[in-house]
Short mmCIF file of C-alpha atoms in Angstrom, two decimals:
data_model
loop_
_atom_site.label_atom_id
_atom_site.label_comp_id
_atom_site.label_asym_id
_atom_site.label_seq_id
_atom_site.Cartn_x
_atom_site.Cartn_y
_atom_site.Cartn_z
CA UNK A 1 43.28 56.64 -66.02
CA UNK A 2 40.39 58.67 -66.43
CA UNK A 3 40.90 61.86 -65.12
CA UNK A 4 38.42 65.40 -64.79
CA UNK A 5 39.72 66.64 -68.21
CA UNK A 6 38.24 63.47 -69.55
CA UNK A 7 34.85 63.34 -68.21
CA UNK A 8 34.21 66.53 -69.35
CA UNK A 9 35.61 66.73 -72.64
CA UNK A 10 32.62 65.31 -74.37
CA UNK A 11 30.30 68.06 -72.67
CA UNK A 12 29.69 71.44 -73.04
CA UNK A 13 30.45 72.03 -69.13
CA UNK A 14 33.44 74.53 -67.48
CA UNK A 15 35.35 74.23 -65.26
CA UNK A 16 35.11 76.58 -62.27
CA UNK A 17 38.39 75.50 -60.17
CA UNK A 18 41.05 73.09 -59.10
CA UNK A 19 42.86 73.27 -62.76
CA UNK A 20 45.97 72.09 -61.07
CA UNK A 21 44.08 68.51 -60.20
CA UNK A 22 41.73 68.28 -63.24
CA UNK A 23 44.13 65.64 -64.53
CA UNK A 24 43.77 63.56 -60.85
CA UNK A 25 42.23 59.85 -61.32
CA UNK A 26 38.92 59.20 -61.14
CA UNK A 27 38.21 56.21 -59.63
CA UNK A 28 34.51 56.19 -59.47
CA UNK A 29 31.74 58.61 -60.38
CA UNK A 30 28.83 58.82 -57.29
CA UNK A 31 25.63 60.25 -56.72
CA UNK A 32 24.60 61.42 -53.40
CA UNK A 33 22.59 64.26 -51.62
CA UNK A 34 23.77 63.65 -48.47
CA UNK A 35 25.46 66.32 -46.30
CA UNK A 36 28.45 64.19 -45.68
CA UNK A 37 28.82 61.36 -47.85
CA UNK A 38 32.35 60.33 -47.52
CA UNK A 39 31.54 57.28 -44.84
CA UNK A 40 30.67 55.51 -47.86
CA UNK A 41 33.36 57.02 -49.99
CA UNK A 42 36.87 55.17 -50.20
CA UNK A 43 38.59 58.28 -52.00
CA UNK A 44 38.75 59.24 -55.89
CA UNK A 45 35.09 59.72 -56.43
CA UNK A 46 33.97 62.58 -58.83
CA UNK A 47 30.77 63.14 -56.74
CA UNK A 48 27.39 64.82 -58.41
CA UNK A 49 24.93 66.61 -56.47
CA UNK A 50 22.45 69.20 -56.41
CA UNK A 51 23.33 70.87 -53.44
CA UNK A 52 19.84 69.17 -51.26
CA UNK A 53 20.33 70.71 -48.05
CA UNK A 54 23.69 73.04 -48.69
CA UNK A 55 22.14 76.45 -48.27
CA UNK A 56 24.04 78.29 -45.78
CA UNK A 57 27.51 79.67 -46.40
CA UNK A 58 29.20 77.57 -43.91
CA UNK A 59 27.52 74.36 -45.04
CA UNK A 60 28.46 75.07 -48.44
CA UNK A 61 32.34 75.58 -47.36
CA UNK A 62 32.29 72.74 -44.87
CA UNK A 63 31.45 70.95 -47.62
CA UNK A 64 34.13 71.10 -49.92
CA UNK A 65 36.68 70.70 -47.08
CA UNK A 66 34.95 67.55 -46.36
CA UNK A 67 35.22 66.22 -49.38
CA UNK A 68 39.09 67.47 -50.26
CA UNK A 69 40.11 65.71 -47.01
CA UNK A 70 38.69 62.37 -48.01
CA UNK A 71 40.44 62.59 -51.56
CA UNK A 72 37.56 62.97 -53.75
CA UNK A 73 38.88 63.82 -57.11
CA UNK A 74 36.53 66.55 -57.33
CA UNK A 75 32.28 67.77 -57.50
CA UNK A 76 29.24 68.56 -60.28
CA UNK A 77 27.00 70.90 -58.44
CA UNK A 78 23.57 69.98 -60.46
CA UNK A 79 21.67 73.34 -61.18
CA UNK A 80 18.17 74.32 -61.94
CA UNK A 81 17.23 72.59 -58.92
CA UNK A 82 17.95 73.78 -54.93
CA UNK A 83 20.87 75.97 -56.80
CA UNK A 84 19.89 78.21 -59.58
CA UNK A 85 23.58 78.80 -60.20
CA UNK A 86 27.04 77.20 -58.43
CA UNK A 87 26.92 79.33 -54.72
CA UNK A 88 29.50 81.96 -54.39
CA UNK A 89 30.92 80.38 -50.55
CA UNK A 90 31.36 76.95 -52.67
CA UNK A 91 33.22 78.31 -55.42
CA UNK A 92 35.55 80.07 -53.26
CA UNK A 93 36.61 77.05 -51.05
CA UNK A 94 37.16 75.06 -54.05
CA UNK A 95 39.07 77.73 -55.15
CA UNK A 96 40.91 77.94 -52.24
CA UNK A 97 41.37 74.29 -52.17
CA UNK A 98 42.25 73.95 -55.21
CA UNK A 99 39.21 71.21 -55.56
CA UNK A 100 37.50 70.81 -58.93
CA UNK A 101 34.74 72.04 -59.03
CA UNK A 102 31.96 72.48 -62.08
CA UNK A 103 28.58 73.27 -63.13
CA UNK A 104 26.37 70.58 -64.48
CA UNK A 105 22.97 72.46 -66.21
CA UNK A 106 19.56 71.38 -65.74
CA UNK A 107 20.05 70.61 -70.18
CA UNK A 108 22.40 67.65 -68.87
CA UNK A 109 21.42 64.92 -66.72
CA UNK A 110 23.79 63.73 -64.41
CA UNK A 111 23.22 59.59 -66.29
CA UNK A 112 25.39 61.55 -69.64
CA UNK A 113 28.43 62.31 -67.70
CA UNK A 114 27.67 58.58 -65.56
CA UNK A 115 27.40 56.60 -68.70
CA UNK A 116 30.52 58.57 -70.16
CA UNK A 117 33.08 57.85 -67.24
CA UNK A 118 31.40 53.98 -66.78
CA UNK A 119 32.48 53.44 -70.62
CA UNK A 120 35.57 55.36 -70.15
CA UNK A 121 36.53 53.03 -66.81
CA UNK A 122 35.17 49.82 -68.53
CA UNK A 123 37.19 50.56 -71.52
CA UNK A 124 40.21 50.63 -69.30
CA UNK A 125 39.92 47.91 -66.98
CA UNK A 126 39.53 45.80 -70.60
CA UNK A 127 42.54 47.06 -71.89
CA UNK A 128 44.23 46.96 -68.32
CA UNK A 129 42.83 42.84 -68.31
CA UNK A 130 44.42 42.27 -71.98
CA UNK A 131 47.69 43.46 -71.23
CA UNK A 132 47.38 41.70 -67.86
CA UNK A 133 46.71 38.50 -69.74
CA UNK A 134 49.38 38.94 -73.01
CA UNK A 135 51.87 39.31 -69.41
CA UNK A 136 50.81 36.08 -67.76
CA UNK A 137 50.90 34.72 -71.18
CA UNK A 138 54.29 35.35 -71.56
CA UNK A 139 55.36 34.45 -68.61
CA UNK A 140 53.68 31.12 -68.73
CA UNK A 141 55.40 30.35 -71.99
CA UNK A 142 58.34 30.69 -70.64
CA UNK A 143 57.64 28.03 -67.80
CA UNK A 144 56.18 25.52 -70.82
CA UNK A 145 59.50 25.88 -72.75
CA UNK A 146 61.20 25.33 -69.59
CA UNK A 147 63.86 28.57 -69.81
CA UNK A 148 64.13 28.07 -66.47
CA UNK A 149 63.62 30.98 -63.08
CA UNK A 150 65.98 33.57 -64.53
CA UNK A 151 64.32 33.71 -67.78
CA UNK A 152 60.86 34.31 -65.76
CA UNK A 153 62.42 37.02 -63.57
CA UNK A 154 63.76 38.63 -67.00
CA UNK A 155 60.99 39.36 -68.81
CA UNK A 156 59.24 40.46 -65.51
CA UNK A 157 62.02 42.83 -65.19
CA UNK A 158 61.51 44.10 -68.43
CA UNK A 159 57.41 44.41 -67.60
CA UNK A 160 57.51 46.61 -65.14
CA UNK A 161 60.72 48.46 -66.07
CA UNK A 162 62.89 47.48 -62.54
CA UNK A 163 64.54 44.96 -61.40
CA UNK A 164 62.51 41.66 -60.25
CA UNK A 165 64.08 39.01 -57.57
CA UNK A 166 63.19 36.14 -55.89
CA UNK A 167 64.31 34.75 -52.49
CA UNK A 168 63.93 31.24 -51.58
CA UNK A 169 61.91 30.71 -47.89
CA UNK A 170 65.71 31.34 -46.32
CA UNK A 171 65.74 34.34 -47.88
CA UNK A 172 68.69 33.78 -49.79
CA UNK A 173 68.78 35.03 -53.37
CA UNK A 174 67.90 32.70 -56.21
CA UNK A 175 67.25 34.75 -59.32
CA UNK A 176 67.63 38.84 -60.05
CA UNK A 177 67.26 40.52 -62.72
CA UNK A 178 67.55 44.46 -63.59
CA UNK A 179 66.19 46.81 -66.31
CA UNK A 180 67.87 50.30 -66.56
CA UNK A 181 69.15 50.70 -62.97
CA UNK A 182 71.28 48.44 -61.38
CA UNK A 183 70.48 47.25 -58.18
CA UNK A 184 73.21 48.31 -55.33
CA UNK A 185 74.30 44.70 -53.36
CA UNK A 186 73.80 46.35 -49.94
CA UNK A 187 70.10 47.00 -51.17
CA UNK A 188 69.60 42.89 -52.41
CA UNK A 189 71.64 41.93 -49.05
CA UNK A 190 69.02 44.23 -46.55
CA UNK A 191 65.80 42.65 -48.94
CA UNK A 192 67.42 39.24 -48.16
CA UNK A 193 67.44 39.56 -44.59
CA UNK A 194 63.92 41.25 -44.10
CA UNK A 195 62.61 37.98 -45.69
CA UNK A 196 64.96 36.35 -42.73
CA UNK A 197 63.88 37.99 -40.79
CA UNK A 198 59.75 37.29 -41.63
CA UNK A 199 60.75 33.96 -41.56
CA UNK A 200 61.96 33.71 -37.96
CA UNK A 201 58.66 35.96 -37.05
CA UNK A 202 56.68 33.44 -38.55
CA UNK A 203 55.13 36.26 -40.98
CA UNK A 204 54.12 35.14 -44.30
CA UNK A 205 52.92 38.61 -45.34
CA UNK A 206 53.03 40.60 -48.28
CA UNK A 207 55.10 43.89 -47.41
CA UNK A 208 56.52 46.65 -48.69
CA UNK A 209 60.27 46.46 -48.75
CA UNK A 210 61.60 48.53 -45.62
CA UNK A 211 64.72 50.09 -47.74
CA UNK A 212 64.75 53.71 -47.91
CA UNK A 213 65.77 53.08 -51.86
CA UNK A 214 63.12 50.28 -52.44
CA UNK A 215 60.08 51.39 -49.90
CA UNK A 216 58.19 54.02 -52.70
CA UNK A 217 58.62 51.81 -55.51
CA UNK A 218 58.18 48.09 -54.26
CA UNK A 219 55.99 45.35 -53.49
CA UNK A 220 57.07 41.60 -51.99
CA UNK A 221 55.06 39.15 -52.80
CA UNK A 222 54.99 35.72 -50.80
CA UNK A 223 54.81 32.40 -53.27
CA UNK A 224 52.52 29.61 -51.25
CA UNK A 225 54.13 26.48 -50.49
CA UNK A 226 51.01 24.51 -50.55
CA UNK A 227 50.75 23.35 -47.41
CA UNK A 228 48.47 23.05 -44.55
CA UNK A 229 47.91 25.51 -41.93
CA UNK A 230 50.28 26.00 -39.42
CA UNK A 231 48.27 27.36 -36.88
CA UNK A 232 44.87 27.32 -36.00
CA UNK A 233 44.46 31.23 -36.35
CA UNK A 234 45.37 29.96 -40.00
CA UNK A 235 48.49 31.97 -41.33
CA UNK A 236 49.09 28.91 -43.35
CA UNK A 237 53.06 27.74 -43.50
CA UNK A 238 55.63 29.81 -44.37
CA UNK A 239 56.25 30.81 -47.88
CA UNK A 240 58.37 28.31 -50.11
CA UNK A 241 59.47 31.87 -51.86
CA UNK A 242 59.08 35.50 -52.01
CA UNK A 243 58.54 37.66 -55.32
CA UNK A 244 60.42 41.26 -55.24
CA UNK A 245 60.00 43.28 -57.64
CA UNK A 246 60.06 47.81 -57.96
CA UNK A 247 60.08 50.57 -60.75
CA UNK A 248 63.52 52.28 -61.94
CA UNK A 249 61.12 55.92 -61.36
CA UNK A 250 58.11 56.46 -59.96
CA UNK A 251 56.03 53.85 -58.00
CA UNK A 252 54.02 50.30 -58.71
CA UNK A 253 51.12 51.70 -61.28
CA UNK A 254 48.00 49.42 -61.15
CA UNK A 255 48.87 47.29 -63.80
CA UNK A 256 52.54 46.26 -62.41
CA UNK A 257 50.65 45.46 -59.03
CA UNK A 258 48.23 42.76 -61.47
CA UNK A 259 51.44 41.81 -63.46
CA UNK A 260 52.95 41.20 -60.25
CA UNK A 261 50.27 38.94 -58.52
CA UNK A 262 49.41 37.22 -61.83
CA UNK A 263 53.03 36.37 -61.68
CA UNK A 264 53.11 34.76 -58.15
CA UNK A 265 51.19 32.25 -59.92
CA UNK A 266 53.61 31.87 -62.46
CA UNK A 267 56.74 31.62 -60.58
CA UNK A 268 54.77 28.78 -58.30
CA UNK A 269 54.25 27.40 -60.98
CA UNK A 270 58.47 27.28 -62.12
CA UNK A 271 59.27 26.32 -58.75
CA UNK A 272 56.47 23.22 -59.00
CA UNK A 273 58.46 21.99 -62.74
CA UNK A 274 61.83 22.14 -60.84
CA UNK A 275 60.96 20.07 -57.80
CA UNK A 276 59.24 17.61 -59.91
CA UNK A 277 62.06 17.71 -62.06
CA UNK A 278 64.29 17.23 -59.10
CA UNK A 279 62.39 14.63 -57.77
CA UNK A 280 62.27 12.60 -60.75
CA UNK A 281 65.56 13.11 -61.15
CA UNK A 282 66.90 11.64 -58.34
CA UNK A 283 64.57 8.72 -58.54
CA UNK A 284 65.74 7.75 -61.52
CA UNK A 285 69.50 8.39 -60.53
CA UNK A 286 68.44 6.20 -57.64
CA UNK A 287 67.63 3.66 -59.77
CA UNK A 288 70.15 3.39 -62.13
CA UNK A 289 72.99 4.00 -58.94
CA UNK A 290 70.89 1.01 -57.06
CA UNK A 291 71.91 -0.90 -60.56
CA UNK A 292 74.94 -0.36 -60.45
CA UNK A 293 76.19 -1.48 -57.20
CA UNK A 294 74.19 -4.61 -57.20
CA UNK A 295 75.66 -5.27 -60.30
CA UNK A 296 72.52 -5.45 -62.44
CA UNK A 297 73.85 -3.26 -65.14
CA UNK A 298 77.79 -2.89 -67.01
CA UNK A 299 79.66 -2.58 -69.96
CA UNK A 300 77.58 -0.64 -72.65
CA UNK A 301 74.67 -0.77 -70.87
CA UNK A 302 75.30 0.89 -68.03
CA UNK A 303 77.14 3.46 -70.36
CA UNK A 304 74.14 4.06 -72.46
CA UNK A 305 72.31 4.54 -69.21
CA UNK A 306 74.83 7.03 -67.50
CA UNK A 307 75.17 9.13 -70.63
CA UNK A 308 71.77 11.57 -70.07
CA UNK A 309 73.70 12.43 -66.41
CA UNK A 310 76.69 13.57 -68.24
CA UNK A 311 78.60 11.02 -67.46
CA UNK A 312 80.42 9.34 -70.92
CA UNK A 313 83.78 8.01 -71.27
CA UNK A 314 85.03 7.53 -68.03
CA UNK A 315 83.82 8.25 -64.94
CA UNK A 316 84.99 7.87 -61.17
CA UNK A 317 82.95 7.25 -57.44
CA UNK A 318 82.80 9.81 -54.38
CA UNK A 319 81.22 8.05 -51.61
CA UNK A 320 80.13 10.40 -48.24
CA UNK A 321 79.10 9.30 -44.99
CA UNK A 322 77.16 11.80 -43.30
CA UNK A 323 77.95 13.66 -40.22
CA UNK A 324 76.00 12.46 -37.11
CA UNK A 325 72.30 13.56 -36.57
CA UNK A 326 72.56 14.66 -40.90
CA UNK A 327 70.49 12.81 -43.03
CA UNK A 328 71.60 11.00 -45.96
CA UNK A 329 68.66 12.91 -48.25
CA UNK A 330 70.58 16.22 -46.35
CA UNK A 331 73.52 15.02 -47.61
CA UNK A 332 72.38 14.76 -50.87
CA UNK A 333 71.27 17.31 -51.67
CA UNK A 334 73.86 19.46 -49.96
CA UNK A 335 76.75 17.75 -51.98
CA UNK A 336 74.64 18.02 -55.48
CA UNK A 337 74.98 22.14 -54.51
CA UNK A 338 78.25 21.81 -53.81
CA UNK A 339 78.96 20.37 -57.28
CA UNK A 340 76.61 22.33 -59.05
CA UNK A 341 78.95 25.47 -57.67
CA UNK A 342 81.61 23.61 -59.22
CA UNK A 343 80.33 22.95 -62.60
CA UNK A 344 80.14 19.19 -62.50
CA UNK A 345 77.73 16.86 -63.70
CA UNK A 346 76.99 13.78 -62.28
CA UNK A 347 74.50 11.11 -60.52
CA UNK A 348 73.96 11.84 -56.73
CA UNK A 349 71.78 9.39 -55.10
CA UNK A 350 71.53 7.79 -51.22
CA UNK A 351 72.68 4.25 -51.04
CA UNK A 352 72.10 2.97 -47.25
CA UNK A 353 73.93 4.94 -44.46
CA UNK A 354 75.98 6.50 -47.50
CA UNK A 355 75.56 9.16 -50.52
CA UNK A 356 76.91 8.21 -53.79
CA UNK A 357 78.03 10.38 -56.63
CA UNK A 358 78.93 9.14 -60.18
CA UNK A 359 81.09 11.79 -61.32
CA UNK A 360 82.85 12.51 -64.67
CA UNK A 361 86.64 11.35 -64.40
CA UNK A 362 89.12 13.73 -63.75
CA UNK A 363 93.16 13.55 -63.72
CA UNK A 364 94.25 12.08 -59.98
CA UNK A 365 95.05 15.71 -58.77
CA UNK A 366 92.19 17.32 -60.34
CA UNK A 367 89.66 14.96 -58.89
CA UNK A 368 91.74 14.27 -55.43
CA UNK A 369 91.79 18.50 -55.39
CA UNK A 370 87.45 18.39 -56.32
CA UNK A 371 86.13 15.83 -53.66
CA UNK A 372 88.06 18.49 -51.05
CA UNK A 373 85.92 21.15 -52.07
CA UNK A 374 82.71 19.72 -53.01
CA UNK A 375 82.81 17.36 -49.83
CA UNK A 376 84.39 20.87 -47.16
CA UNK A 377 81.39 22.23 -49.28
CA UNK A 378 78.97 19.86 -48.20
CA UNK A 379 80.20 20.23 -44.08
CA UNK A 380 79.26 23.46 -43.87
CA UNK A 381 75.60 23.32 -45.56
CA UNK A 382 74.96 20.22 -43.44
CA UNK A 383 77.26 21.36 -40.13
CA UNK A 384 79.62 18.49 -39.78
CA UNK A 385 82.74 17.73 -42.42
CA UNK A 386 81.11 13.93 -44.00
CA UNK A 387 83.89 11.05 -44.03
CA UNK A 388 84.26 10.09 -47.74
CA UNK A 389 86.21 7.69 -50.12
CA UNK A 390 86.79 8.75 -53.75
CA UNK A 391 87.74 6.18 -56.25
CA UNK A 392 89.63 6.00 -59.72
CA UNK A 393 88.62 6.92 -62.83
CA UNK A 394 87.19 4.17 -64.90
CA UNK A 395 85.34 3.51 -68.52
CA UNK A 396 81.93 4.38 -67.98
CA UNK A 397 80.66 0.49 -67.81
CA UNK A 398 82.53 -0.68 -64.73
CA UNK A 399 81.37 2.23 -62.81
CA UNK A 400 80.79 -0.47 -60.37
CA UNK A 401 84.46 -0.81 -59.31
CA UNK A 402 84.91 2.19 -59.30
CA UNK A 403 82.04 3.07 -56.19
CA UNK A 404 83.47 -0.39 -54.17
CA UNK A 405 86.92 1.70 -54.42
CA UNK A 406 85.57 4.38 -52.75
CA UNK A 407 83.73 2.71 -50.30
CA UNK A 408 86.76 0.47 -48.97
CA UNK A 409 88.75 3.37 -48.72
CA UNK A 410 86.12 5.31 -46.78
CA UNK A 411 85.82 2.33 -44.56
CA UNK A 412 88.93 1.16 -44.25
CA UNK A 413 90.15 4.85 -43.19
CA UNK A 414 87.05 4.72 -40.50
CA UNK A 415 88.60 1.80 -39.07
CA UNK A 416 91.55 3.37 -38.81
CA UNK A 417 93.39 0.57 -41.39
CA UNK A 418 94.23 2.73 -43.89
CA UNK A 419 97.88 4.17 -43.62
CA UNK A 420 98.41 7.08 -41.68
CA UNK A 421 100.33 9.43 -43.78
CA UNK A 422 101.36 9.21 -47.83
CA UNK A 423 104.51 7.81 -46.51
CA UNK A 424 106.37 11.05 -45.87
CA UNK A 425 105.35 11.91 -42.66
CA UNK A 426 103.12 14.47 -43.83
CA UNK A 427 99.09 13.90 -43.13
CA UNK A 428 96.80 12.50 -45.24
CA UNK A 429 94.11 14.53 -47.01
CA UNK A 430 90.83 14.59 -45.77
CA UNK A 431 88.95 12.66 -48.38
CA UNK A 432 90.18 9.16 -48.12
CA UNK A 433 91.25 7.71 -51.51
CA UNK A 434 92.27 4.75 -53.85
CA UNK A 435 95.71 5.30 -52.68
CA UNK A 436 95.34 4.42 -49.52
CA UNK A 437 94.21 0.92 -49.64
CA UNK A 438 98.03 -0.29 -50.39
CA UNK A 439 97.43 -4.09 -50.19
CA UNK A 440 93.69 -3.62 -50.31
CA UNK A 441 93.55 -2.68 -53.62
CA UNK A 442 94.65 -6.71 -54.36
CA UNK A 443 91.06 -7.57 -53.37
CA UNK A 444 89.53 -5.60 -55.77
CA UNK A 445 91.88 -5.90 -58.45
CA UNK A 446 89.92 -9.70 -58.18
CA UNK A 447 86.71 -8.66 -58.84
CA UNK A 448 84.37 -11.57 -60.45
CA UNK A 449 87.05 -14.03 -60.11
CA UNK A 450 87.04 -17.65 -58.39
CA UNK A 451 89.38 -16.32 -56.15
CA UNK A 452 87.97 -13.64 -54.35
CA UNK A 453 84.66 -15.99 -54.05
CA UNK A 454 86.39 -18.65 -52.58
CA UNK A 455 88.01 -16.30 -49.89
CA UNK A 456 84.12 -14.60 -49.02
CA UNK A 457 83.00 -18.66 -48.64
CA UNK A 458 85.84 -19.49 -46.79
CA UNK A 459 85.35 -16.94 -43.99
CA UNK A 460 81.24 -16.12 -44.42
CA UNK A 461 80.28 -19.60 -45.54
CA UNK A 462 80.18 -20.92 -41.94
CA UNK A 463 78.11 -18.11 -40.34
CA UNK A 464 75.41 -18.18 -43.20
CA UNK A 465 75.36 -22.13 -43.96
CA UNK A 466 75.87 -23.41 -40.46
CA UNK A 467 72.67 -21.46 -38.42
CA UNK A 468 70.27 -21.99 -41.21
CA UNK A 469 67.69 -18.94 -41.00
CA UNK A 470 69.53 -17.85 -38.27
CA UNK A 471 72.23 -16.98 -39.98
CA UNK A 472 71.15 -14.09 -42.00
CA UNK A 473 70.55 -12.42 -38.09
CA UNK A 474 74.55 -13.18 -37.57
CA UNK A 475 75.52 -11.63 -40.74
CA UNK A 476 73.74 -8.03 -39.93
CA UNK A 477 74.75 -8.26 -36.58
CA UNK A 478 78.63 -8.62 -37.89
CA UNK A 479 78.33 -6.39 -40.69
CA UNK A 480 77.28 -3.92 -38.02
CA UNK A 481 79.33 -4.44 -35.40
CA UNK A 482 82.23 -4.30 -37.96
CA UNK A 483 80.85 -0.98 -38.89
CA UNK A 484 80.95 0.54 -35.96
CA UNK A 485 84.72 -0.40 -35.78
CA UNK A 486 83.49 -2.92 -32.18
CA UNK A 487 81.73 -0.95 -30.31
CA UNK A 488 78.71 -2.78 -28.68
CA UNK A 489 77.02 0.09 -28.10
CA UNK A 490 76.47 1.42 -31.76
CA UNK A 491 76.16 -1.37 -32.73
CA UNK A 492 73.36 -2.74 -30.65
CA UNK A 493 71.28 0.99 -31.45
CA UNK A 494 72.07 0.38 -35.54
CA UNK A 495 70.44 -3.60 -34.31
CA UNK A 496 67.64 -2.16 -32.39
CA UNK A 497 68.91 -4.77 -30.00
CA UNK A 498 70.23 -5.33 -26.46
CA UNK A 499 74.09 -5.07 -26.03
CA UNK A 500 73.60 -8.74 -24.29
CA UNK A 501 72.07 -9.50 -27.27
CA UNK A 502 74.89 -8.62 -29.61
CA UNK A 503 76.97 -9.73 -27.50
CA UNK A 504 75.95 -13.31 -27.68
CA UNK A 505 75.57 -13.05 -31.29
CA UNK A 506 79.30 -12.67 -31.53
CA UNK A 507 80.25 -15.08 -29.49
CA UNK A 508 78.21 -17.49 -32.05
CA UNK A 509 80.32 -16.09 -34.93
CA UNK A 510 83.35 -16.34 -33.30
CA UNK A 511 82.55 -20.02 -32.53
CA UNK A 512 81.21 -21.34 -36.40
CA UNK A 513 84.55 -19.29 -37.65
CA UNK A 514 87.37 -19.95 -35.10
CA UNK A 515 88.07 -16.24 -35.04
CA UNK A 516 88.28 -13.19 -32.41
CA UNK A 517 86.46 -10.11 -33.13
CA UNK A 518 87.91 -8.47 -29.77
CA UNK A 519 91.15 -8.60 -32.36
CA UNK A 520 91.73 -5.77 -35.54
CA UNK A 521 93.94 -8.55 -37.91
CA UNK A 522 90.52 -10.66 -37.75
CA UNK A 523 87.77 -7.73 -37.75
CA UNK A 524 89.54 -6.36 -40.90
CA UNK A 525 89.21 -10.03 -42.32
CA UNK A 526 85.49 -10.30 -41.95
CA UNK A 527 85.29 -6.32 -43.56
CA UNK A 528 87.44 -7.45 -46.69
CA UNK A 529 85.39 -10.53 -46.77
CA UNK A 530 81.69 -8.62 -46.52
CA UNK A 531 82.97 -5.91 -49.07
CA UNK A 532 84.68 -9.23 -51.28
CA UNK A 533 81.15 -10.40 -51.10
CA UNK A 534 78.99 -7.13 -52.33
CA UNK A 535 82.10 -6.77 -55.39
CA UNK A 536 81.16 -10.58 -56.93
CA UNK A 537 77.82 -10.92 -56.01
CA UNK A 538 75.51 -10.22 -59.34
CA UNK A 539 71.75 -11.27 -59.19
CA UNK A 540 70.69 -14.60 -60.33
CA UNK A 541 68.67 -15.26 -63.02
CA UNK A 542 65.60 -16.37 -61.08
CA UNK A 543 65.50 -13.26 -59.43
CA UNK A 544 65.89 -10.81 -62.79
CA UNK A 545 62.89 -12.73 -63.89
CA UNK A 546 60.64 -12.11 -60.29
CA UNK A 547 62.12 -8.06 -61.17
#
């Protein structure tokens, strides 16, 4: 920071007034002979002049007042031109305002002062740039080493010398580190509320926090989302996050602000890295889960594929049916967060209309309690309680069995065929479990056997083979009708057809099979056959080759 004391340090010039303000920063050095140069100055400049036109005492006093009121750093009067020495009125006015004033003798050209000042300013800016580059490289190394957002915020708090926080676009705290002074939780809550208020108003501009404990020493900067502008006015999309930093004492210096603006880019890179990593992990999780459900992966191969997801040894499955008006993707994100809050690793991905989680194998009671908490947390996040089922713990290579147990428990509960209580009159838990299956476990115990395949073929074969290509349409209609528990309107909407068309298809199924789909017993048997066919299905050699 250049000061008037430093400007005069290497020249034979004496300060005549303003000793108290001689260490004020000098932003620039300017030369002007205008009676009022302030319209072209922004404050903080050191002004050099010969006083051309400052003939009267009043003009000289007014001149000092104008410069001081505009926030200039000081005045150097060149003598030997208009004035042989510094006018008395000018000197008195400067002393009254404690405004730095010095005489520049004729022998000392203005260029000597400006060169010295500019050299110091350039050196300062270069040093500032070097510090900021070093800070940015330090933060970038954290991103490249994948140490996470907490490490970035911790390094930033050290660089700034005060607390650093990251909020998401909704005002939820994502990371926070302090330096020497702890930050009051009430202050953090106020910051989050201020971000939420700006999101409601659609204001994505940086701001100085309004809390009185932070306002003098803090700055909040938006982390752009990278989305196109939302309005013709060009206000842009709302920020995906906010970076807030403050000094433990005093205000933010120029280097602090520069580091903060650079840190915005670094935080954006980290959020992008996390988003890409999450997307990749979700895609891999979806691929693995699809292979598990389809029976393409099992045994030792499946165990190896599950290990990177923290699923070694025994696993179990949790299957959720999202509440109405909630997408599987939203339910997946909420379940992932709920499991993360329980410190449980696993594999979570959508599968059709369900969301499936493969989890480490727990003891039954521990598993049921965890499932209840995870489903409750998911429901709180999406605004509605999802239906859920959980399977028993099995060896990782048999994860498909746990999935089918969980799904059958869920669907049995939805169809109303699962037990209404636990046998002692008590209401069952809100998450259906494999214990609720009762005699249905016999069906699951027949996995991959000719008996199960024969049962499914005897019930579904007439539909699939009796109507040729149309049999596939009948099977889809049967599936939708049963999943909607015999509700015509809901099933027709799922199939995107008229309810009369659906009634015709159901009558055709009844003709082909000799069953009555208005009977709950026959609907349950069809449901068992459909689930059983999924259990025994395996990809053929030809299909594997084509894949």
